[in-house]
């Protein structure tokens, strides 16, 4: 199906998938999960600035869309780990490249914003 076709009820459009992985918190969560499983509290600390509710919603959305699995261990207290699915792991390299590009060019973006806002 090309990008101009209307998707059926059981498929997602390319735009929908790009919107999913292009979400601010989804990208950051997936980058954190790249090296391996992480617990909720580990993700929360690593992301800094994300509310518990937003992290929970992001993880649920990634799980719903097949990009993250959630494993609950039968321990007291319960331990829950999140892991990228194999097809989500294919995003690891492109997301790291995108993150590196953003870090390299952030000052240029800030400069462009200042110039635009001043004009």
PDB file of C-alpha atoms in Angstrom, residues 33 36-45 55 59 75 77-82:
ATOM      1  CA  UNK A  33      15.516   0.625  26.285  1.00  0.00           C
ATOM      2  CA  UNK A  36      18.293  -3.806  27.444  1.00  0.00           C
ATOM      3  CA  UNK A  37      15.413  -4.158  29.912  1.00  0.00           C
ATOM      4  CA  UNK A  38      14.708  -1.303  32.315  1.00  0.00           C
ATOM      5  CA  UNK A  39      12.434  -0.884  35.289  1.00  0.00           C
ATOM      6  CA  UNK A  40       9.906   1.948  35.466  1.00  0.00           C
ATOM      7  CA  UNK A  41      11.891   3.823  38.134  1.00  0.00           C
ATOM      8  CA  UNK A  42      15.097   3.486  36.079  1.00  0.00           C
ATOM      9  CA  UNK A  43      13.362   4.977  33.073  1.00  0.00           C
ATOM     10  CA  UNK A  44      11.874   7.760  35.170  1.00  0.00           C
ATOM     11  CA  UNK A  45      15.307   8.734  36.537  1.00  0.00           C
ATOM     12  CA  UNK A  55       5.785   7.803  31.329  1.00  0.00           C
ATOM     13  CA  UNK A  59       4.909   2.864  27.913  1.00  0.00           C
ATOM     14  CA  UNK A  75       8.086 -11.193  43.584  1.00  0.00           C
ATOM     15  CA  UNK A  77       7.402  -6.264  45.964  1.00  0.00           C
ATOM     16  CA  UNK A  78       6.483  -6.876  42.311  1.00  0.00           C
ATOM     17  CA  UNK A  79       9.197  -6.157  39.772  1.00  0.00           C
ATOM     18  CA  UNK A  80       8.243  -4.955  36.292  1.00  0.00           C
ATOM     19  CA  UNK A  81      10.652  -4.637  33.371  1.00  0.00           C
ATOM     20  CA  UNK A  82      10.168  -3.070  29.977  1.00  0.00           C
TER      21      UNK A  82
END
